[in-house]
Structure formats: structure tokens, C-alpha cells
CSV table of C-alpha atoms in Angstrom, one decimal:
chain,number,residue,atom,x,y,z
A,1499,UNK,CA,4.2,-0.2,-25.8
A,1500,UNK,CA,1.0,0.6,-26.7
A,1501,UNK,CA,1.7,3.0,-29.4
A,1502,UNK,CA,4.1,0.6,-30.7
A,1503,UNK,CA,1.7,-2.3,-30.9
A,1504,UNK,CA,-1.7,-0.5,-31.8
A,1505,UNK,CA,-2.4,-3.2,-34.6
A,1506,UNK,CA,-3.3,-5.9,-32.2
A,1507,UNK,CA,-5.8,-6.7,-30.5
A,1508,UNK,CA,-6.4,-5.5,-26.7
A,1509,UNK,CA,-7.7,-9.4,-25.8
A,1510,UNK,CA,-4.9,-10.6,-27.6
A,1511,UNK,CA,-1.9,-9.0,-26.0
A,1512,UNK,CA,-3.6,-9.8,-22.5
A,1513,UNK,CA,-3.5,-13.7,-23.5
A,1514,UNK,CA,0.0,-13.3,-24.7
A,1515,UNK,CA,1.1,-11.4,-21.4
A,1516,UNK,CA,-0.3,-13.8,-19.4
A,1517,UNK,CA,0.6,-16.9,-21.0
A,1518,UNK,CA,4.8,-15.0,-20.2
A,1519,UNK,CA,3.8,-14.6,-17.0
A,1520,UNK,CA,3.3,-18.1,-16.6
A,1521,UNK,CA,6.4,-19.5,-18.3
A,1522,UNK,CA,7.9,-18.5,-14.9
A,1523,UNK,CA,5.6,-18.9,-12.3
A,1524,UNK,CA,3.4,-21.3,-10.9
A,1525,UNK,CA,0.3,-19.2,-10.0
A,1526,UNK,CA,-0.5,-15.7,-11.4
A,1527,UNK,CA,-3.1,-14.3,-8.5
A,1528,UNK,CA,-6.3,-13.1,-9.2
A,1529,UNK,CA,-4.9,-9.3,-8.3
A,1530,UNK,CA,-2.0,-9.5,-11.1
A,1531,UNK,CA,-4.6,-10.9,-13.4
A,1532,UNK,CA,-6.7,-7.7,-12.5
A,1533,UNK,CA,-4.4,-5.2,-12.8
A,1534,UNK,CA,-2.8,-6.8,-16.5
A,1535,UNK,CA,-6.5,-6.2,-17.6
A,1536,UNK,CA,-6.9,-2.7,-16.3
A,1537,UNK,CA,-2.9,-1.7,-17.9
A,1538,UNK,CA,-4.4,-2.9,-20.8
A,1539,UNK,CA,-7.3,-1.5,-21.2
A,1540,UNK,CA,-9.7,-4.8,-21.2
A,1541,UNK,CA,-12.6,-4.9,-19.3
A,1542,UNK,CA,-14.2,-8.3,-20.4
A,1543,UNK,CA,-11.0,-10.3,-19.5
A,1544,UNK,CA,-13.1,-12.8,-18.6
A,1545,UNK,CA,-14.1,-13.3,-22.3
A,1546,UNK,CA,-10.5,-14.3,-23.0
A,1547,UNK,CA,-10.2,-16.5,-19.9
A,1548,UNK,CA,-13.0,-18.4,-20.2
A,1549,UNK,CA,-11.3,-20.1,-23.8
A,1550,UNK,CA,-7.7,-20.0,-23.0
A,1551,UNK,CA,-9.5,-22.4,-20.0
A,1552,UNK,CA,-11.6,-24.4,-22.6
A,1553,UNK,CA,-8.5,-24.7,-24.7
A,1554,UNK,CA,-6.3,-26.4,-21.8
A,1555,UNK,CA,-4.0,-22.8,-22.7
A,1556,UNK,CA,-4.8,-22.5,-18.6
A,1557,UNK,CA,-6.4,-23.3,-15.6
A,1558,UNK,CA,-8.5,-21.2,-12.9
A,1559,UNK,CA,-8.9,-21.8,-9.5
A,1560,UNK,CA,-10.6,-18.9,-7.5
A,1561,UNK,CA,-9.8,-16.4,-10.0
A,1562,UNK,CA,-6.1,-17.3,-9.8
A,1563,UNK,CA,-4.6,-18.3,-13.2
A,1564,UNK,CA,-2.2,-21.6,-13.3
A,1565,UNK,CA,-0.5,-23.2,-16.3
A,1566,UNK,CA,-3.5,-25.7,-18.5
A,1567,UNK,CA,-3.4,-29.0,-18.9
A,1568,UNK,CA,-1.7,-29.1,-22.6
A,1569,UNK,CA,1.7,-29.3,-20.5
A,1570,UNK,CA,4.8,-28.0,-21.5
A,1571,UNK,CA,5.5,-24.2,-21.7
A,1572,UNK,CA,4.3,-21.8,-24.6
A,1573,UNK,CA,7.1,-20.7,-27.4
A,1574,UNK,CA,6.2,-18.3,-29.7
A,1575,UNK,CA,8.2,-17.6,-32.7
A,1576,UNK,CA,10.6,-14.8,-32.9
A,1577,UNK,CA,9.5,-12.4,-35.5
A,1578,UNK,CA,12.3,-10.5,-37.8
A,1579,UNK,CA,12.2,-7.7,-35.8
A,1580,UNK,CA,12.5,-9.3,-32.8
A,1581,UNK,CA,15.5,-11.5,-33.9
A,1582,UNK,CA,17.2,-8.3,-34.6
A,1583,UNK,CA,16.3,-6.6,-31.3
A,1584,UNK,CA,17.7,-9.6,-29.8
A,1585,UNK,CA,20.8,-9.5,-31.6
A,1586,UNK,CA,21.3,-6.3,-30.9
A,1587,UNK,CA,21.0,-6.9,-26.9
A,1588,UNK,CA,23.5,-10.2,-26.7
A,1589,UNK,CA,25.8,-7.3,-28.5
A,1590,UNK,CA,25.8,-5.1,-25.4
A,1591,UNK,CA,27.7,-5.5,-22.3
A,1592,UNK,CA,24.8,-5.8,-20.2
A,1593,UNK,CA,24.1,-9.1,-21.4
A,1594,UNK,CA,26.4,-10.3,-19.6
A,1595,UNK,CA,25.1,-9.7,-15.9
A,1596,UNK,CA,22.3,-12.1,-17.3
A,1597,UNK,CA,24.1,-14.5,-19.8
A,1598,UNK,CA,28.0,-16.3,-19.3
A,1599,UNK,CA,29.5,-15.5,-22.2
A,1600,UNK,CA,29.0,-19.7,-23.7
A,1601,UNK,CA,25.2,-19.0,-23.5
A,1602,UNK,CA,25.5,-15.5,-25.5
A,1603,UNK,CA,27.9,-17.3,-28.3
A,1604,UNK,CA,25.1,-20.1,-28.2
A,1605,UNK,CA,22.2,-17.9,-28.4
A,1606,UNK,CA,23.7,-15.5,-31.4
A,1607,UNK,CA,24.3,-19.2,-33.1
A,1608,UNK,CA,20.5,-19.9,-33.0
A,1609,UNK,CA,19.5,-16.3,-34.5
A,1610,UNK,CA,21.4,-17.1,-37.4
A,1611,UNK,CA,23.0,-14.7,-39.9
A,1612,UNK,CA,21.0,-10.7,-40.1
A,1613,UNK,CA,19.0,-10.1,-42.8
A,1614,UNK,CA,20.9,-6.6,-43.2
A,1615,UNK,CA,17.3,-4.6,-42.1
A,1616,UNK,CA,19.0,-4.6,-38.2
A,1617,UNK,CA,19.9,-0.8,-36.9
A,1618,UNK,CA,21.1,-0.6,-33.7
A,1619,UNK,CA,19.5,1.1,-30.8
A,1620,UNK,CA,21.1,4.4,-30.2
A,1621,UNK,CA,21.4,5.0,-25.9
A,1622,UNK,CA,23.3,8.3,-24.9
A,1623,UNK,CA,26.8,7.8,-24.8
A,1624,UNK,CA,27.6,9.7,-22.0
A,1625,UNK,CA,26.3,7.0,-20.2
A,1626,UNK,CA,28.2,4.3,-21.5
A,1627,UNK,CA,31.0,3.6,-18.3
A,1628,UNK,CA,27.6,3.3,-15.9
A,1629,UNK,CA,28.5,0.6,-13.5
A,1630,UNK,CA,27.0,-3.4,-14.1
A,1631,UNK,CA,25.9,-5.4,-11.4
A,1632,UNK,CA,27.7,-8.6,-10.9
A,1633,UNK,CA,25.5,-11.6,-12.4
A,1634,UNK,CA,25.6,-13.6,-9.4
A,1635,UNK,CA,24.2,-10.6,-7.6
A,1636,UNK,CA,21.0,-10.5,-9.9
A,1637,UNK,CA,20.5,-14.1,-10.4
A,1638,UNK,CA,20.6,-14.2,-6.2
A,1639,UNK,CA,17.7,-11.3,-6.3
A,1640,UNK,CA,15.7,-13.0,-9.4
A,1641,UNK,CA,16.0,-16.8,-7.1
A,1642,UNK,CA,15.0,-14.7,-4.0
A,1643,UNK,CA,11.8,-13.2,-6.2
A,1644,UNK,CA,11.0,-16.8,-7.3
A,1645,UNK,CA,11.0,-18.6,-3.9
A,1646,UNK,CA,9.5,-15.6,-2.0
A,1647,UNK,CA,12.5,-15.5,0.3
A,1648,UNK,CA,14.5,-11.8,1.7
A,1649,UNK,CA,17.5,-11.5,0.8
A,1650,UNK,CA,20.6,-10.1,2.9
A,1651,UNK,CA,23.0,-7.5,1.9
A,1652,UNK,CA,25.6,-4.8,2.8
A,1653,UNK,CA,25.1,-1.4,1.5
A,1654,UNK,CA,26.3,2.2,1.8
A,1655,UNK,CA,25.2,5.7,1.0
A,1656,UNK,CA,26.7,8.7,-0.1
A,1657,UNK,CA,27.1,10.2,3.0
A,1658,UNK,CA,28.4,7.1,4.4
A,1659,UNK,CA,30.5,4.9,2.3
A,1660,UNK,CA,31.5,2.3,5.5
A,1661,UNK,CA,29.3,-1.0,4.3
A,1662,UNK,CA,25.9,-1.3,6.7
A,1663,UNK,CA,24.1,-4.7,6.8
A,1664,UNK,CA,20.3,-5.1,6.6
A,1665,UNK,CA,17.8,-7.5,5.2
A,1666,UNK,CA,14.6,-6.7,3.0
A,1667,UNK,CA,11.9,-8.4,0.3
A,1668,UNK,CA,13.7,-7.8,-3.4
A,1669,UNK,CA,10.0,-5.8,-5.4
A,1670,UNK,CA,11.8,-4.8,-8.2
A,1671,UNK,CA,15.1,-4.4,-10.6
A,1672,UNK,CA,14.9,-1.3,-13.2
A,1673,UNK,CA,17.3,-0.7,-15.6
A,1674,UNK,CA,17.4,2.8,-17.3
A,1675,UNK,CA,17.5,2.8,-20.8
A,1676,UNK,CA,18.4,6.4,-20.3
A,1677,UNK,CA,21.0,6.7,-18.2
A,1678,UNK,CA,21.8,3.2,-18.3
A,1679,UNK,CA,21.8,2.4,-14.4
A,1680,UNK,CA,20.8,-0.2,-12.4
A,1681,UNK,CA,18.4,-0.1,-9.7
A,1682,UNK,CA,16.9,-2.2,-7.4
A,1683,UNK,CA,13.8,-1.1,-5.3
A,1684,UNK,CA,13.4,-3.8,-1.8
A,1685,UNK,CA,10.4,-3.8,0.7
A,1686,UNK,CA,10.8,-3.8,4.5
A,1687,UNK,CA,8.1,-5.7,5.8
A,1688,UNK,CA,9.4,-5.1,9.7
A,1689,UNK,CA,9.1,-1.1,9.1
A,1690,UNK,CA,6.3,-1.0,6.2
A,1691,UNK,CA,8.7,1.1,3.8
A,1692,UNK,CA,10.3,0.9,0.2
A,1693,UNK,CA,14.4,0.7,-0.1
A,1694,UNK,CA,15.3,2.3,-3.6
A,1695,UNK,CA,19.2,1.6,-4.0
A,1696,UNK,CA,21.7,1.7,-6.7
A,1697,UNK,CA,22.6,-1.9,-7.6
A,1698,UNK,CA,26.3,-0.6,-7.5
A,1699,UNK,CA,26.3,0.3,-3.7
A,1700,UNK,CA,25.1,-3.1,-2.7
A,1701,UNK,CA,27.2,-6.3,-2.2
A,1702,UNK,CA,27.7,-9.8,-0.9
A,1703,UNK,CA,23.9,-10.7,-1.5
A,1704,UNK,CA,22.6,-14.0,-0.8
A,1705,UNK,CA,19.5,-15.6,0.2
A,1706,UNK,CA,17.7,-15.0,3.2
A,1707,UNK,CA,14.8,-16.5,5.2
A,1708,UNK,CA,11.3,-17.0,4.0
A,1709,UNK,CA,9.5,-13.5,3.6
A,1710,UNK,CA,6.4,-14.2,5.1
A,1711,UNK,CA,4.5,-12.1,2.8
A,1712,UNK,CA,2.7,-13.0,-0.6
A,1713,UNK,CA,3.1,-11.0,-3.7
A,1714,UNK,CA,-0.3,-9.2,-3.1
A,1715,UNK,CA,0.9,-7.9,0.1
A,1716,UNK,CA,3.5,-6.2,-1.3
A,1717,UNK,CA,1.4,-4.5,-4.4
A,1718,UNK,CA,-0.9,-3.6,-2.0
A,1719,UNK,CA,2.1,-1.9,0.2
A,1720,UNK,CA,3.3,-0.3,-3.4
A,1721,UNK,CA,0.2,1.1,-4.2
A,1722,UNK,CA,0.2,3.0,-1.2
A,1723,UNK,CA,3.1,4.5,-2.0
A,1724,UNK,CA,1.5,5.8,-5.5
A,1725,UNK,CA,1.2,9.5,-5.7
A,1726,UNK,CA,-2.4,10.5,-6.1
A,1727,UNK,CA,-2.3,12.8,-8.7
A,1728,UNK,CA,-1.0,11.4,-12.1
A,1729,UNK,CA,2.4,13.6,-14.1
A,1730,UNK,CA,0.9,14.9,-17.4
A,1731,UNK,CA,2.7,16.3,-19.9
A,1732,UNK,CA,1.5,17.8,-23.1
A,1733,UNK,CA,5.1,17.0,-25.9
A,1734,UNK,CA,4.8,18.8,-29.3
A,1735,UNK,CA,7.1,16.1,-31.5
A,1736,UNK,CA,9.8,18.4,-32.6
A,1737,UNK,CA,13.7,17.3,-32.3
A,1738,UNK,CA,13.0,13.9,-30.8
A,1739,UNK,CA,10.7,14.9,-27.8
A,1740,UNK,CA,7.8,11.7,-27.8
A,1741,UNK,CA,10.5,9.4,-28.3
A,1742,UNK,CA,12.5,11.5,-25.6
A,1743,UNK,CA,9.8,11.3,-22.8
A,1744,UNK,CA,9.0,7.8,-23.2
A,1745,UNK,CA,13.0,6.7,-22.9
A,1746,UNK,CA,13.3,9.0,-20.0
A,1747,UNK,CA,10.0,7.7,-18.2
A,1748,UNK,CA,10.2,3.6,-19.6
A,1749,UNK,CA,9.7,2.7,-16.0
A,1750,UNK,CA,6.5,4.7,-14.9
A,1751,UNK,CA,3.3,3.8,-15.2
A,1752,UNK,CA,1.3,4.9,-18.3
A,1753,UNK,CA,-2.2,5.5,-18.3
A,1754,UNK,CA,-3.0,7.3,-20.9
A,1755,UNK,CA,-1.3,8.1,-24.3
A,1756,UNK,CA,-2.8,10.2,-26.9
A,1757,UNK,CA,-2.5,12.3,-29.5
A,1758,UNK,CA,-4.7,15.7,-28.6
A,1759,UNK,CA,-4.3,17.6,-32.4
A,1760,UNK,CA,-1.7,17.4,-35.3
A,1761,UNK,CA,0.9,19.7,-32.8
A,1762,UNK,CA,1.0,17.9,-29.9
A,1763,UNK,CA,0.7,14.8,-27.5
A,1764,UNK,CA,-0.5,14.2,-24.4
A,1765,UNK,CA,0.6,11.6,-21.7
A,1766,UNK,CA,0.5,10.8,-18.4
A,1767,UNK,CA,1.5,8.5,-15.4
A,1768,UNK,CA,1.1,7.3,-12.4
A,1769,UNK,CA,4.6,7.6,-9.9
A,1770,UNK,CA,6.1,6.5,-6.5
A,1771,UNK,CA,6.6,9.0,-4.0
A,1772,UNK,CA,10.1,7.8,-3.7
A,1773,UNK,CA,10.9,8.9,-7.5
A,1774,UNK,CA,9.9,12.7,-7.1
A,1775,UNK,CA,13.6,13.7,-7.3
A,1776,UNK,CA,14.3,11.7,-10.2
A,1777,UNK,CA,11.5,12.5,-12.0
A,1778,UNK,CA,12.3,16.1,-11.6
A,1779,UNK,CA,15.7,15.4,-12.4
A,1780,UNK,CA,14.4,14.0,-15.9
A,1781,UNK,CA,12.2,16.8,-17.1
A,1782,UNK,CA,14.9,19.0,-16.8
A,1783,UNK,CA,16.5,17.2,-19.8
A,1784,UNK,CA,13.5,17.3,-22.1
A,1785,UNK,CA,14.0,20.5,-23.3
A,1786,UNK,CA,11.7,23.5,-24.7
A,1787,UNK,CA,9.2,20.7,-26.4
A,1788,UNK,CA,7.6,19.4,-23.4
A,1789,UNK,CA,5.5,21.0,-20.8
A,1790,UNK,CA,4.2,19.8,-17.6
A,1791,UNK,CA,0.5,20.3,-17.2
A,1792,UNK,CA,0.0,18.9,-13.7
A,1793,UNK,CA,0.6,18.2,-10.7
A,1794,UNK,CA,0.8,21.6,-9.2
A,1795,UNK,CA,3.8,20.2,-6.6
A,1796,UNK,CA,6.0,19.2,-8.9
A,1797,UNK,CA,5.7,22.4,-11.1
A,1798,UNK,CA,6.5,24.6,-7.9
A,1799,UNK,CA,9.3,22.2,-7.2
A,1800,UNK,CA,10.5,22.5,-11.1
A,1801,UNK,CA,10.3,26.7,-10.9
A,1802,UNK,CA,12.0,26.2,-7.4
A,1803,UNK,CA,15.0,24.0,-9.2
A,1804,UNK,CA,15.4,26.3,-12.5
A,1805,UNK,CA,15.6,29.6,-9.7
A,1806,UNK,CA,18.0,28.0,-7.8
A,1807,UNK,CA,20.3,27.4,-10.8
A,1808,UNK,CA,19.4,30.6,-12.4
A,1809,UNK,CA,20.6,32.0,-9.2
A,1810,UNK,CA,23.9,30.0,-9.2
A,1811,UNK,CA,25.3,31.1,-12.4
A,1812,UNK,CA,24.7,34.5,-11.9
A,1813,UNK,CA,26.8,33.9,-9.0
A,1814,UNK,CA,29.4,32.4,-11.1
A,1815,UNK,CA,29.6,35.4,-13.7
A,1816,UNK,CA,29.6,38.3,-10.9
């Protein structure tokens, strides 16, 4: 979002981040606090804290940040743009794993009548029968997130579609712009290891029993999992490509986006462990105007999947 939102101010964005987080939590711990600043780019955060505190905006308590004493919660205007974004979302089908369909009829109401500037966001079509999670499956994972509870559910694989039962701390839900599917990645405290699941294969979810663990715990358990070396690509923008990489790779961690000369970009990102074969997966599909610079394992594995299809359709002609 950086590149999108280059005009404002680095201490700004980090007030308006945090001031979001807090519309839905009670506490934001020192550590999130850290790493918003870091993602950011800020390192005098505490030259923004220090006034949002003054300003009753927040409160501190040993480095945590909690909601000030003005009361109430913050709501900033919608802009233009915005109001047309979020048009355009109540007008796709995934609303409704969020929304009934009264709140979505209630919340196009309040936009109002478009201004004729809206254009609608173009996904791939060949995506469009991907499978939506039931609502009352996410609003059971998002309650479970809140309260810091497990949740319990049934699942199967594809090597074994007979539904298994297990329990497991809900991390996070991703939704691919890209290939428009849902995901949901748990933690297992008991065995110290991430669950990465299509939201499609899971079912009758419902609240569990305390966690036991704080939020910290589990970054601390994701960061682990972080691959040392960053994925850098270098993207000359021909036919789509910038626009292309950042859709495929919405949900990775950027760490550094820039623009090397007037031919070509260069980003890169941090990744899970548990994403390597999706990741490869993905550069497959961006196409002559992207090149991987690094890391050296996933370029052998890349060569390795190119041979092996090579290899198949020659099989196929002879």
C-alpha cells in the first residue's frame, strides 16, 4: 500500500493504523506496536505516541497502547474513492460471508447514489465459482480471535476426504484476491506447529476452550516459521507485471519496494516456510516480465518445476 499511499506521511499512517487497531481491541501490546512502526518504516514512533497520549487519542501503560480518555471510537470520513471501493465490495458475492443481506441493502443505502468516477475491480474470471465459507463459520473464527479462545473443527485432506476432528488457535484468515480462495492458517500450541487449510475443507466450527496463550506467543511462534532469506524479484512493467506481482503476493510481507531505473522494479518479501509451494506455484504465472533474483532454493526448485513440465509434454507429443 505503500506505493499507493506515498503522499502521506509515514507518522501519520502509523497513527491512523493504530487508532483501527483499536476500534476492535482493547489492548494493542507493546510488540504489535513495534512491529506497525518497523512495517512502516518509522523509527521515532514514540514522537507520535507521546501526543496521540497528550491528546486523550490513547493511553500507554508499559508500552502497551489502550483506547484515550476522549471515549467513544474514532470515525473517519469515507473519501470518494473509498465510497466507491466500498460499493464495489457490497456488490460481490463475498460480502456476504461477512454481511446478511439487510445490512448490505442498509450499507449501499448510506453510500448514497455514485458519482459515475466508480470502475470496478477487475479479478480473473476463471476464478469466479471458488468456494465461500459459510458466514457463521467466519464470524465463529473472528469471536474465537477476539476472546483468545481455540476453536474446534472437522477437516479433511485430499488424500483423505473421511472428516478428522482436531482443535487449534485460529492466527489468521487470507483471502486471495488472485485466485479468490479462502484460507485459514491455525496454531497448535500442544505440537508447536502452523495448520494452513482451505476454509472449504473445514466444517462444524465452534468455540473452544480458552487458548492459554497471548497474541505475542503466537507472533513469536510465526516468526520462527519466517524463511531467512527474503524473495526478490526484479519486474520490468510491461503487460501488467507490477500490478501482477503485487495481486499475486497481497498477502506476503513487503519490505522493500522500489524503483531501481526507468526499466525496472525491484521488490521483495519476507515468507512462511509453509507457503514455498504456493509461492512457486505463483511465479509461474507471472510471465517473461519478472525474474527472481534470490533465494537460491527456490530458483533450483523453479528450474526443477519448468524441467519437469518440459519433460511432460515432450512425453505427450512422442
Amino acid at each position: 500500500m505503500e506505493l499507493f499511499h506515498k503522499y502521506q506521511s509515514r507518522s501519520f499512517q502509523f497513527a491512523l493504523e493504530l487508532i483501527a487497531m483499536l476500534a476492535y481491541r482493547d489492548r494493542v501490546p507493546r510488540r504489535a506496536v513495534e512491529q506497525l512502526a518497523n512495517r512502516l518504516g518509522l523509527d521515532y514512533a514514540d514522537q507520535t505516541l507521546r501526543p496521540m497520549e497528550e491528546a486523550g487519542i490513547i493511553r500507554i501503560e508499559q508500552g502497551d497502547c489502550l483506547p484515550g480518555t476522549l471515549g467513544g471510537r474514532f470515525v473517519l470520513p469515507l473519501s470518494r474513492v473509498e465510497e466507491n471501493y466500498f460499493r464495489d465490495i457490497l456488490q460481490r458475492r463475498e460480502a456476504a460471508c461477512f454481511l446478511s443481506q439487510e445490512e448490505i441493502e442498509k450499507l449501499k443505502s448510506s453510500l448514497g447514489t455514485p458519482d459515475g468516477t466508480q470502475e470496478s475491480i477487475q479479478l480473473p474470471g476463471y476464478a469466479a465459482q471458488a468456494m465461500l465459507p459459510q458466514r457463521e463459520n467466519l464470524r465463529v473464527i473472528l469471536q474465537a480471535m477476539r476472546q483468545g479462545r481455540m476453536v474446534d473443527y472437522e477437516y479433511r485432506t485430499r488424500e483423505d476426504r473421511r472428516p478428522k476432528s482436531t482443535s487449534a488457535v485460529p492466527w489468521k484468515v487470507e483471502y486471495g484476491a488472485f485466485d479468490r480462495r479462502w484460507w485459514m492458517i491455525f496454531y497448535d500450541p500442544a505440537q508447536q506447529r502452523t495448520i494452513k487449510a482451505r476454509m472449504e475443507n473445514l466444517s462444524h466450527l465452534r468455540l473452544g476452550k480458552p487458548a492459554g496463550i497471548t497474541e505475542d506467543e503466537i507472533e513469536m511462534a510465526m516468526d520462527r516459521l519466517l524463511e531467512a532469506e527474503p524473495v526478490v524479484l526484479q519486474v520490468t512493467p510491461t503487460r501488467g507485471a507490477l500490478e501482477r506481482c503485487f495481486l499475486t503476493f497481497e498477502d506476503q510481507l513487503f519490505v522493500e519496494t522500489h524503483q531501481e531505473n526507468r526499466e525496472a522494479f525491484r521488490l521483495c518479501f519476507r515468507w512462511y516456510q509453509f507457503d514455498r509451494g504456493v509461492i512457486l506455484r505463483k511465479l509461474l504465472f507471472l510471465g517473461p516480465g519478472v525474474t527472481l533474483l534470490g533465494p537460491a532454493s527456490l530458483q533450483e526448485e523453479l528450474l526443477a518445476l519448468l524441467e519437469q513440465a518440459r519433460t511432460r509434454q515432450e512425453q505427450a507429443i512422442l
